[in-house]
Coordinates of C-alpha atoms and ligand atoms in Angstrom, one line a residue:
M1 CA 92.7 101.2 145.7
K2 CA 92.1 101.4 142.0
T3 CA 92.2 104.9 140.5
F4 CA 88.6 104.7 139.3
E5 CA 87.2 102.7 142.3
K6 CA 85.2 105.6 143.8
E7 CA 83.8 106.7 140.4
Y8 CA 82.8 103.2 139.6
Q9 CA 81.1 102.7 143.0
L10 CA 79.1 105.9 142.4
F11 CA 78.2 104.8 138.9
A12 CA 77.1 101.3 140.1
E13 CA 75.0 102.7 142.8
R14 CA 73.1 105.1 140.5
A15 CA 72.7 102.2 138.0
R16 CA 71.2 99.9 140.6
S17 CA 68.8 102.6 141.7
Q18 CA 67.6 103.0 138.2
G19 CA 67.0 99.3 137.9
I20 CA 69.9 98.6 135.5
D21 CA 71.2 95.1 135.5
L22 CA 74.9 95.9 135.6
G23 CA 75.9 92.2 135.3
K24 CA 74.1 92.0 131.9
V25 CA 75.6 95.3 130.7
K26 CA 79.2 94.2 131.7
A27 CA 78.6 90.8 129.9
A28 CA 77.6 92.6 126.8
L29 CA 80.6 94.8 127.0
H30 CA 83.0 91.8 127.4
N31 CA 81.5 90.3 124.2
Q32 CA 81.7 93.5 122.1
V33 CA 83.9 93.1 119.0
I34 CA 85.1 95.7 116.5
E35 CA 87.1 94.7 113.3
T36 CA 89.9 97.0 112.2
P37 CA 91.0 97.5 108.6
S38 CA 94.4 96.5 107.4
W39 CA 94.5 99.6 105.2
G40 CA 94.1 101.9 108.2
Y41 CA 97.6 101.0 109.3
A42 CA 99.3 102.0 106.1
N43 CA 100.1 105.4 104.7
S44 CA 97.2 107.1 103.1
G45 CA 96.3 110.5 101.9
T46 CA 94.1 112.8 99.8
R47 CA 94.2 113.4 96.1
F48 CA 96.5 116.4 97.1
Q49 CA 99.2 114.7 99.1
T50 CA 100.2 111.7 101.2
F51 CA 102.2 112.7 104.2
P52 CA 104.2 109.6 105.2
W53 CA 103.8 108.5 108.9
P54 CA 107.1 107.3 110.4
G55 CA 106.7 103.6 111.3
A56 CA 103.4 103.2 109.3
A57 CA 102.8 99.5 108.2
V58 CA 104.2 98.5 104.8
S59 CA 103.6 94.8 104.6
T60 CA 100.5 92.8 105.6
Y61 CA 102.5 91.3 108.5
D62 CA 103.2 94.9 109.8
K63 CA 99.5 95.6 109.6
L64 CA 98.7 92.4 111.5
N65 CA 101.2 93.3 114.2
D66 CA 99.6 96.7 114.5
A67 CA 96.1 95.2 114.7
A68 CA 97.3 92.8 117.3
M69 CA 98.6 95.8 119.3
V70 CA 95.2 97.5 119.1
H71 CA 93.5 94.3 120.3
K72 CA 96.1 94.0 123.2
M73 CA 95.3 97.5 124.4
T74 CA 91.5 97.3 124.0
G75 CA 90.6 93.6 124.2
I76 CA 87.7 94.1 121.7
A77 CA 89.4 94.2 118.3
P78 CA 90.2 90.5 117.6
S79 CA 90.0 90.6 113.8
V80 CA 91.4 92.5 110.7
A81 CA 89.8 93.0 107.4
L82 CA 92.0 92.5 104.3
H83 CA 91.9 94.3 101.0
I84 CA 93.0 92.3 98.0
P85 CA 95.3 93.0 96.2
W86 CA 96.7 95.4 98.8
D87 CA 97.2 92.4 101.1
K88 CA 98.1 89.9 98.4
P89 CA 101.2 88.0 99.5
E90 CA 104.0 87.8 97.1
D91 CA 104.2 84.1 97.5
G92 CA 100.5 83.6 97.3
D93 CA 100.5 81.9 100.7
Y94 CA 97.3 83.0 102.5
L95 CA 97.6 80.2 105.0
K96 CA 100.8 81.8 106.3
I97 CA 98.9 85.1 106.8
R98 CA 96.2 83.2 108.6
Q99 CA 98.6 81.4 110.9
F100 CA 100.7 84.6 111.5
A101 CA 97.4 86.3 112.6
E102 CA 96.4 83.4 114.8
G103 CA 99.8 83.3 116.4
L104 CA 99.2 86.9 117.5
G105 CA 95.8 86.0 118.9
I106 CA 93.8 87.7 116.2
K107 CA 91.9 86.4 113.1
V108 CA 91.4 87.5 109.5
G109 CA 88.0 89.1 109.1
A110 CA 86.2 90.4 106.0
I111 CA 87.9 90.0 102.6
N112 CA 87.5 93.1 100.5
P113 CA 88.0 92.7 96.8
N114 CA 89.4 95.7 95.0
V115 CA 87.9 96.3 91.7
F116 CA 88.7 100.0 91.2
Q117 CA 92.4 100.4 90.9
E118 CA 93.2 98.8 87.6
L119 CA 93.3 100.7 84.3
E120 CA 90.5 98.5 82.8
Y121 CA 88.1 99.9 85.4
K122 CA 87.9 103.4 84.0
L123 CA 84.3 102.9 83.1
G124 CA 83.5 100.6 85.9
S125 CA 83.9 97.0 87.0
I126 CA 80.8 94.8 87.0
A127 CA 78.8 97.5 85.4
N128 CA 81.4 98.2 82.7
P129 CA 80.0 98.3 79.2
D130 CA 82.8 95.9 78.1
K131 CA 81.9 92.3 78.9
A132 CA 85.6 91.3 79.3
V133 CA 86.1 93.9 82.0
Q134 CA 83.0 92.7 83.8
Q135 CA 84.4 89.1 83.7
K136 CA 87.8 90.3 85.1
A137 CA 86.0 91.9 88.0
L138 CA 83.9 88.8 88.6
D139 CA 87.0 86.5 88.4
H140 CA 88.7 88.7 91.0
M141 CA 85.7 88.3 93.3
I142 CA 85.6 84.6 92.8
E143 CA 89.3 84.5 93.7
C144 CA 88.4 86.3 96.9
C145 CA 85.9 83.5 97.7
T146 CA 88.9 81.1 97.6
I147 CA 90.9 83.5 99.8
M148 CA 88.1 83.5 102.3
Q149 CA 88.5 79.7 102.6
E150 CA 92.2 79.9 103.0
T151 CA 92.1 82.6 105.6
G152 CA 89.0 81.3 107.5
S153 CA 87.1 84.5 106.7
G154 CA 83.2 84.4 106.8
L155 CA 82.6 87.7 105.0
L156 CA 83.1 89.1 101.6
S157 CA 82.7 92.8 101.8
L158 CA 81.9 94.5 98.4
W159 CA 82.2 98.1 97.4
F160 CA 82.0 99.2 93.7
A161 CA 83.4 102.4 92.4
D162 CA 81.1 101.9 89.4
G163 CA 79.2 104.9 88.2
T164 CA 79.2 107.6 85.5
N165 CA 80.3 111.2 85.3
Y166 CA 78.0 112.6 82.7
A167 CA 74.4 112.3 81.7
G168 CA 74.1 110.1 78.7
Q169 CA 77.5 108.5 79.2
D170 CA 75.8 105.0 79.6
D171 CA 72.4 103.4 79.9
L172 CA 71.3 103.4 83.6
R173 CA 69.0 100.4 83.3
E174 CA 71.6 98.4 81.5
R175 CA 74.1 99.2 84.2
K176 CA 71.7 98.0 86.8
H177 CA 71.3 94.7 84.9
R178 CA 75.0 94.2 84.7
V179 CA 75.5 94.7 88.4
E180 CA 72.7 92.3 89.2
E181 CA 73.7 89.6 86.7
N182 CA 77.4 89.5 87.8
L183 CA 76.5 89.3 91.5
I184 CA 74.1 86.5 90.8
K185 CA 76.9 84.7 89.1
L186 CA 79.1 85.2 92.1
M187 CA 76.8 83.8 94.7
P188 CA 77.5 80.1 94.0
H189 CA 81.2 80.7 94.7
L190 CA 80.6 82.0 98.2
P191 CA 81.7 79.5 100.8
K192 CA 79.0 77.9 103.0
N193 CA 78.0 79.7 106.1
S194 CA 79.5 82.9 104.9
R195 CA 78.0 86.2 103.8
I196 CA 78.3 88.9 101.2
L197 CA 77.9 92.4 102.6
L198 CA 77.0 94.9 99.9
E199 CA 78.1 98.5 100.4
Y200 CA 76.4 101.5 98.8
K201 CA 77.7 105.0 98.3
L202 CA 76.1 108.2 97.2
F203 CA 78.7 109.5 95.0
E204 CA 82.5 109.4 94.2
P205 CA 84.3 108.5 92.0
G206 CA 81.1 108.8 89.9
F207 CA 79.7 112.3 90.1
Y208 CA 76.6 111.9 87.9
S209 CA 75.5 108.5 88.9
T210 CA 76.6 105.7 91.2
D211 CA 75.4 102.2 90.4
I212 CA 74.6 101.3 94.0
P213 CA 73.9 104.8 95.4
D214 CA 71.8 104.2 98.5
W215 CA 70.6 101.6 101.0
G216 CA 67.4 101.0 99.0
S217 CA 69.4 99.9 95.9
S218 CA 71.7 97.7 98.1
Y219 CA 68.6 96.2 99.8
M220 CA 67.0 95.5 96.4
I221 CA 70.0 93.8 95.1
T222 CA 70.7 91.7 98.2
K223 CA 67.1 90.6 98.3
K224 CA 67.6 89.1 94.8
L225 CA 70.8 87.4 95.9
G226 CA 69.1 85.5 98.8
D227 CA 69.8 84.9 102.5
Q228 CA 73.5 85.0 102.2
A229 CA 73.6 88.6 101.1
Q230 CA 73.0 91.6 103.3
V231 CA 73.6 95.4 103.3
L232 CA 76.7 97.1 104.6
I233 CA 76.4 100.7 106.0
D234 CA 79.4 102.9 105.7
L235 CA 78.7 105.9 107.8
G236 CA 80.3 108.2 105.3
H237 CA 78.2 107.2 102.3
H238 CA 75.1 109.3 102.8
P239 CA 73.8 112.7 102.0
L240 CA 74.3 115.2 104.8
G241 CA 71.6 114.9 107.5
A242 CA 70.5 111.4 106.6
N243 CA 68.9 109.6 109.5
I244 CA 71.3 106.6 109.5
E245 CA 69.8 105.0 112.7
Q246 CA 66.5 104.8 110.9
I247 CA 68.2 102.9 108.0
V248 CA 69.7 100.6 110.6
A249 CA 66.3 100.0 112.2
F250 CA 64.6 99.3 108.9
L251 CA 67.3 96.9 107.7
I252 CA 67.4 94.9 110.9
D253 CA 63.7 94.6 110.8
E254 CA 64.0 93.1 107.3
G255 CA 66.8 90.8 108.2
K256 CA 69.1 92.6 105.8
M257 CA 71.4 94.6 108.1
G258 CA 74.7 92.9 107.7
G259 CA 77.5 95.1 108.8
F260 CA 79.0 98.6 109.2
H261 CA 82.0 100.5 108.1
F262 CA 82.5 102.9 110.9
N263 CA 84.0 106.3 110.5
S264 CA 83.1 109.9 110.8
H265 CA 82.3 112.5 108.2
R266 CA 81.5 116.2 108.1
Y267 CA 81.0 116.4 104.4
A268 CA 81.3 113.2 102.5
D269 CA 83.5 110.0 102.6
D270 CA 85.9 111.7 104.9
D271 CA 87.0 108.6 106.7
L272 CA 87.8 110.3 110.0
M273 CA 88.0 108.7 113.4
V274 CA 84.6 107.2 114.3
G275 CA 82.8 109.2 116.9
S276 CA 85.0 112.3 116.3
V277 CA 82.3 114.3 114.5
N278 CA 79.0 113.0 115.7
P279 CA 79.1 110.8 118.7
F280 CA 75.3 111.2 119.2
E281 CA 74.7 109.5 115.9
L282 CA 77.0 106.6 116.9
F283 CA 75.1 106.2 120.1
L284 CA 71.7 106.3 118.4
I285 CA 72.9 103.6 115.9
Y286 CA 74.0 101.4 118.8
H287 CA 70.7 102.1 120.6
E288 CA 68.8 100.6 117.6
I289 CA 71.1 97.6 117.7
S290 CA 70.9 97.0 121.5
S291 CA 67.2 97.2 121.5
A292 CA 66.9 94.9 118.5
V293 CA 69.1 92.3 120.1
D294 CA 66.6 92.2 123.0
S295 CA 63.6 92.0 120.7
S296 CA 61.2 89.0 121.0
D297 CA 61.1 88.9 117.3
Q298 CA 63.4 86.0 116.2
I299 CA 64.6 87.5 112.9
T300 CA 65.2 91.0 114.4
S301 CA 67.2 89.6 117.3
A302 CA 69.2 87.2 115.1
T303 CA 70.0 89.8 112.5
A304 CA 71.1 92.3 115.2
K305 CA 73.4 89.7 116.8
A306 CA 75.1 88.8 113.6
I307 CA 76.0 92.4 112.6
A308 CA 79.7 92.8 111.7
F309 CA 81.1 95.9 113.2
M310 CA 84.0 97.0 111.1
I311 CA 86.0 100.2 111.0
D312 CA 86.8 101.8 107.6
Q313 CA 89.0 104.7 108.1
S314 CA 92.2 106.3 106.7
F315 CA 94.3 108.3 109.1
N316 CA 96.2 110.9 107.1
I317 CA 97.7 113.2 109.7
E318 CA 96.9 111.7 113.2
G319 CA 99.0 108.6 113.4
K320 CA 97.8 105.1 112.9
V321 CA 97.7 102.7 115.8
G322 CA 96.8 105.3 118.4
A323 CA 94.0 106.7 116.2
M324 CA 92.6 103.2 115.7
I325 CA 92.6 102.6 119.5
H326 CA 90.8 105.9 119.8
S327 CA 88.2 104.8 117.3
V328 CA 87.7 101.5 118.9
I329 CA 87.1 103.1 122.3
N330 CA 84.6 105.5 120.8
C331 CA 82.6 102.5 119.6
Q332 CA 82.9 101.0 123.1
E333 CA 81.6 104.2 124.8
A334 CA 78.7 104.5 122.4
Y335 CA 77.7 100.8 122.9
A336 CA 78.0 101.1 126.7
K337 CA 75.7 104.1 126.7
S338 CA 73.2 102.3 124.5
L339 CA 73.1 99.4 127.1
L340 CA 72.1 101.8 129.8
V341 CA 68.9 103.1 128.1
P342 CA 65.9 102.2 130.3
R343 CA 63.9 100.6 127.5
E344 CA 60.7 100.0 129.6
S345 CA 60.4 103.6 130.8
L346 CA 61.2 104.8 127.2
K347 CA 58.4 102.6 125.9
K348 CA 56.0 103.9 128.4
A349 CA 56.8 107.5 127.6
Q350 CA 56.5 106.8 123.9
L351 CA 53.1 105.2 124.2
A352 CA 51.9 108.0 126.5
G353 CA 52.9 110.5 123.8
D354 CA 55.3 112.1 126.2
V355 CA 57.7 113.5 123.5
L356 CA 59.9 115.5 125.9
G357 CA 60.0 112.7 128.5
A358 CA 61.0 110.0 125.9
H359 CA 63.6 112.3 124.4
R360 CA 65.0 113.0 127.8
I361 CA 65.2 109.3 128.8
L362 CA 67.3 108.6 125.7
T363 CA 69.5 111.6 125.9
E364 CA 70.2 111.1 129.7
S365 CA 71.8 107.8 128.8
F366 CA 73.9 109.4 126.1
K367 CA 75.0 112.0 128.7
T368 CA 76.1 109.4 131.2
D369 CA 79.8 109.3 131.8
V370 CA 80.6 105.5 131.1
R371 CA 84.3 105.9 131.6
P372 CA 84.3 104.4 135.2
L373 CA 82.3 101.5 133.9
L374 CA 84.7 100.8 131.0
A375 CA 87.7 101.1 133.3
Q376 CA 86.1 98.4 135.5
V377 CA 85.3 96.2 132.4
R378 CA 88.8 96.6 131.1
E379 CA 90.2 95.6 134.5
E380 CA 88.1 92.5 134.3
M381 CA 89.3 91.8 130.8
D382 CA 92.8 92.3 131.8
V383 CA 93.6 95.2 129.5
P384 CA 94.8 98.7 130.3
E385 CA 92.4 101.0 132.1
D386 CA 93.3 103.8 129.6
P387 CA 94.3 102.1 126.3
I388 CA 95.6 105.2 124.6
A389 CA 97.9 106.2 127.5
A390 CA 99.1 102.6 127.8
Y391 CA 99.9 102.6 124.0
R392 CA 101.8 105.8 124.3
N393 CA 103.8 104.4 127.2
S394 CA 104.4 101.0 125.6
G395 CA 107.3 101.9 123.3
Y396 CA 105.6 100.3 120.4
E397 CA 105.5 103.5 118.4
E398 CA 109.2 104.1 118.8
K399 CA 109.9 100.4 118.0
I400 CA 108.0 100.5 114.7
R401 CA 109.6 103.8 113.7
E402 CA 112.9 102.3 114.3
E403 CA 112.2 99.0 112.6
R404 CA 110.2 100.2 109.6
G405 CA 111.5 103.7 109.0
T406 CA 109.5 106.2 106.9
H407 CA 108.2 105.2 103.5
I408 CA 107.6 107.9 101.0
S409 CA 104.3 107.2 99.3
V410 CA 103.1 108.7 96.0
G411 CA 100.0 110.7 96.2
G412 CA 98.3 113.8 94.9
Y413 CA 98.2 115.2 91.4
Q414 CA 101.1 114.5 89.1
Ligands
LIG501 C1 85.4 103.3 99.6 C2 84.6 102.2 100.5 C3 85.2 100.9 100.6 C4 86.6 101.1 100.8 C5 87.3 102.0 99.9 C6 88.8 102.1 100.0 O1 84.9 104.6 99.8 O2 84.3 102.8 101.7 O3 84.6 100.2 101.7 O4 87.2 99.8 100.7 O5 86.7 103.2 99.9
LIG502 MN1 83.6 101.5 103.3
LIG503 MN1 84.0 104.9 102.3

């Protein structure tokens, strides 16, 4: 008998008595996908120090191997986002990267241009007062459109570090124009059937102003860019207390919700493991999506179905691959709980003005222990029942330590 058999039977019985269609729930869980970021497998740190992790990925090939391991353990992480130039191959052969990934049973996901790490970008990239710097940033993004074609990626994921530190430093309206004009110039280079996802961020590195500071500005710009442009929500990019699930609901309703960068934060862009600080928020976000998928409104449902679920984290002290698996599983749990929400009873309670009743219906789903359900789904998908335990017992961590060694990275103040 399976270790979780009894628990699953109990779970299934209760679900049936509540009128939940378990077949539908399991089918949805089989189809869930989460993209992991290549940069999450490499060493990273804070501005104070980077503590090297033994065996952390150094090359893009290492990162792809790690991502494939996460997929092997979970069954729901079949793609990896790349960051250019962090993942730029020395020989310029992106096709090789693509084939290597495909050989491991995964794919290249979103391409993330990096327009914040070169010296020219001190005063910004596409919003820089210097036209030549704007052009450099635009050229890099155009290069990334070519990389999308070579790697088979359908997403260009954009984040700009652009902003200012002091009042009066630059003209705010001028900067807005520069952002818009350059993105408009970029659009014709985007491969067919692909999308631009535009991230926003409240602050950092700009502490006085950020050129795309919130979802409203990202929405406004993507609206000007047309149907191929949508908003990307990074969970760490809001003021404390922001109601992110409401932003999700609004953007889905407008056909502009494009994707997520999942992570957790207590203060700002902390990039901690998703679901570690506020699992209730993650559940509420998934609840908005699950209910939109089932909506009778065509745009709402199509938008929700096309959302790209990506992780954007940096693991500084907790290890890499294990922490990534943990993050993927937290997304799986939140999604599973959202699929259990009895939406008809919820609607009834809402329309009857039964505030406590409606709140209880939603929170009961959140409180449900979905681990037996997920153990069953994993068995059906032929992946380990407990992915983290399986990873720890796999010998992979020891193998990469041995093969890759420990690479000292530079970080902190100098
Ligand atoms: C930013 C943002 C971007 C990520 C960089 C490294 O805060 O979240 O998505 O690429 O960090
Ligand atoms: Mn991000
Ligand atoms: Mn971020």
